[in-house]
PDB file of C-alpha atoms in Angstrom:
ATOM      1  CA  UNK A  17     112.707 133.598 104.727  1.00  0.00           C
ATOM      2  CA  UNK A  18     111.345 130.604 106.149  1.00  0.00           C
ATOM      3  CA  UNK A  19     112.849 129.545 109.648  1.00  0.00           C
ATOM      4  CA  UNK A  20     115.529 126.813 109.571  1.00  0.00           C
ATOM      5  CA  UNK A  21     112.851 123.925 110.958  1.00  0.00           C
ATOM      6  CA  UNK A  22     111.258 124.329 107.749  1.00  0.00           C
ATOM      7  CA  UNK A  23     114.189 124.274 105.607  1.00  0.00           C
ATOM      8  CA  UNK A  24     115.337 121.429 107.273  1.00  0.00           C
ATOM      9  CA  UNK A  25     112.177 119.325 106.725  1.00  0.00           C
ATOM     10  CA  UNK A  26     111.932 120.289 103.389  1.00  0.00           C
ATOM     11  CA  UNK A  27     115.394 118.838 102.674  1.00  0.00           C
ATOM     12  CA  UNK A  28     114.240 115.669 104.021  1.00  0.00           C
ATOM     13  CA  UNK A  29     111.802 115.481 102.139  1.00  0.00           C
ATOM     14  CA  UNK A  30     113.447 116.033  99.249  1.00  0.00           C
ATOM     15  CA  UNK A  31     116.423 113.585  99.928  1.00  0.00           C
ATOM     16  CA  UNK A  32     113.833 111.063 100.467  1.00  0.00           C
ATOM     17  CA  UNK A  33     111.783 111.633  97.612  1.00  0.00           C
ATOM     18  CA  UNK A  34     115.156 111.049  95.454  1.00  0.00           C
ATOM     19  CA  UNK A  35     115.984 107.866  97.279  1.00  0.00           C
ATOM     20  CA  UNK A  36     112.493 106.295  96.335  1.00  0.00           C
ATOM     21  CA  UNK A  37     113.063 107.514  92.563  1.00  0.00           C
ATOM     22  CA  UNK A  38     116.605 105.497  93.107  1.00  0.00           C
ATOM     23  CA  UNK A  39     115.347 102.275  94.554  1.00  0.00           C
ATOM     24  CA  UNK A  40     112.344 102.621  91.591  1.00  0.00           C
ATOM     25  CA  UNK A  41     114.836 102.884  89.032  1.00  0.00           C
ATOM     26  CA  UNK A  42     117.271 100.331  90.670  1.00  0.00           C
ATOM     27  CA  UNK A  43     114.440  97.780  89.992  1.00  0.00           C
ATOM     28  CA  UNK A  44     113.472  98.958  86.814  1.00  0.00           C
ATOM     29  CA  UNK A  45     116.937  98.445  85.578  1.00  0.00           C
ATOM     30  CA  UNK A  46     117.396  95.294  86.493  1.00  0.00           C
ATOM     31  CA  UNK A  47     113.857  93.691  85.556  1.00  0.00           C
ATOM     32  CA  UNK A  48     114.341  95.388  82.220  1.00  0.00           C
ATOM     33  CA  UNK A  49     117.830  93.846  81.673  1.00  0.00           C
ATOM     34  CA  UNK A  50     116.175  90.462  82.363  1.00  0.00           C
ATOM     35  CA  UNK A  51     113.664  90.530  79.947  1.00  0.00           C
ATOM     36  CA  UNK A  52     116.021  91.395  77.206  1.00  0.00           C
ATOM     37  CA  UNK A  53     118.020  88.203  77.900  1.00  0.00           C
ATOM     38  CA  UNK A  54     117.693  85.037  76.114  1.00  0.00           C
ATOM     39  CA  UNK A  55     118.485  82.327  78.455  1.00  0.00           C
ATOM     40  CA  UNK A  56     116.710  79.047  79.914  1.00  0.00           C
ATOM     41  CA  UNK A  57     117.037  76.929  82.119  1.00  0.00           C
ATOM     42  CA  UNK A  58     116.116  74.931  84.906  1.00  0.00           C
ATOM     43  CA  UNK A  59     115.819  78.239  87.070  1.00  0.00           C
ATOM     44  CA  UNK A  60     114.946  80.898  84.861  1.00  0.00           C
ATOM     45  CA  UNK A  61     110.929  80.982  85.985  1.00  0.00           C
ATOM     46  CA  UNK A  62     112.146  80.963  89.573  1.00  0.00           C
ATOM     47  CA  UNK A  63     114.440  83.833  89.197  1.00  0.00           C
ATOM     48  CA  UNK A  64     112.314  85.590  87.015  1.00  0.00           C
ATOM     49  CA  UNK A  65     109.624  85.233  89.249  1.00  0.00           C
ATOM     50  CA  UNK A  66     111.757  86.507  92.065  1.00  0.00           C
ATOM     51  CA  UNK A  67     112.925  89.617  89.597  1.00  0.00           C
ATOM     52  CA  UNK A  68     109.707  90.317  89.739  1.00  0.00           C
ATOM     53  CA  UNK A  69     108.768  90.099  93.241  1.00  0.00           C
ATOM     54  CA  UNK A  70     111.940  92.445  94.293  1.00  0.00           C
ATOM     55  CA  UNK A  71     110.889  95.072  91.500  1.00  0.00           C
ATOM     56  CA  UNK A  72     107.548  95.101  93.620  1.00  0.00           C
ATOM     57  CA  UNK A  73     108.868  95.072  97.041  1.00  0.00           C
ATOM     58  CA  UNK A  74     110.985  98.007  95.460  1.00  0.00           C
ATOM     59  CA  UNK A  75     108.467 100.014  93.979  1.00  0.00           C
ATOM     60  CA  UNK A  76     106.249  99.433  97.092  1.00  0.00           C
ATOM     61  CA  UNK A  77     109.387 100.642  99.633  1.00  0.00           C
ATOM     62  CA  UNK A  78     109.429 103.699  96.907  1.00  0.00           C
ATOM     63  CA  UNK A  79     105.983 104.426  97.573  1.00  0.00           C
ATOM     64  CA  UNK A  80     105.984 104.498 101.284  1.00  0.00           C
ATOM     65  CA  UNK A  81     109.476 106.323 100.928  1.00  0.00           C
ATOM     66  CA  UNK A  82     107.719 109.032  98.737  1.00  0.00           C
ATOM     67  CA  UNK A  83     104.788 109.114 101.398  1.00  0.00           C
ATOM     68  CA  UNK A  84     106.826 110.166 103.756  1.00  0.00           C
ATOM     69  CA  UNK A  85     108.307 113.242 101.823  1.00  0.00           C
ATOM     70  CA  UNK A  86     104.866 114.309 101.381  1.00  0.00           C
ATOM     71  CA  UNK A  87     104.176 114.155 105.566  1.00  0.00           C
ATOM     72  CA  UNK A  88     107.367 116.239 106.024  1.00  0.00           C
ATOM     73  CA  UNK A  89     106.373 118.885 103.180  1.00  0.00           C
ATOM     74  CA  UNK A  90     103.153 119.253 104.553  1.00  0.00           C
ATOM     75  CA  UNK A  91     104.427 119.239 107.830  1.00  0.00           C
ATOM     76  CA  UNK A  92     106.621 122.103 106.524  1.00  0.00           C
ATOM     77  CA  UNK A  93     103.524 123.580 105.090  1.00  0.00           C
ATOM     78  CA  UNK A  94     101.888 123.420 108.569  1.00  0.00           C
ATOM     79  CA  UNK A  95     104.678 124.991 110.210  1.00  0.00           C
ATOM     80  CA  UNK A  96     104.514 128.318 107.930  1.00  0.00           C
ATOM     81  CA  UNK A  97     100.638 128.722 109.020  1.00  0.00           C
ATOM     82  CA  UNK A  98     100.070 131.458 111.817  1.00  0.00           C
TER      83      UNK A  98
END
């Protein structure tokens, strides 16, 4: 069995791994929604445009989240090496 340290990372890493699949899926809801709609307006290319600048910043928070599983499970990994 693996010592608690390890377990403990792993978790992490898992919890944040999750989170980034959230906030990607958070984003994709929303900028999916908005392209079904039929509206216009004085505004729409603005908020549009800004849709699609927070589904970005999203799935680029996402990535870096998902980076940081990956240290902690190779961290984990490290930790099991004699």
């Amino acid at each position: 069995m693996p010592p608690p340290e390890v377990e403990e990372l792993k978790s992490r890493a898992l919890k944040i791994h999750k989170l980034a699949d959230d906030v990607e899926k958070l984003a994709d809801t929303v900028h999916t929604e908005a392209g079904k709609m039929e509206w216009s307006g004085p505004l729409t290319d603005r908020v549009r445009g800004e849709i699609r600048t927070w589904k970005t910043r999203c799935g680029n928070a996402a990535g870096l989240l998902r980076e940081e599983a990956d240290r902690l499970n190779s961290q984990a990994r490290d930790m099991l090496k004699p």
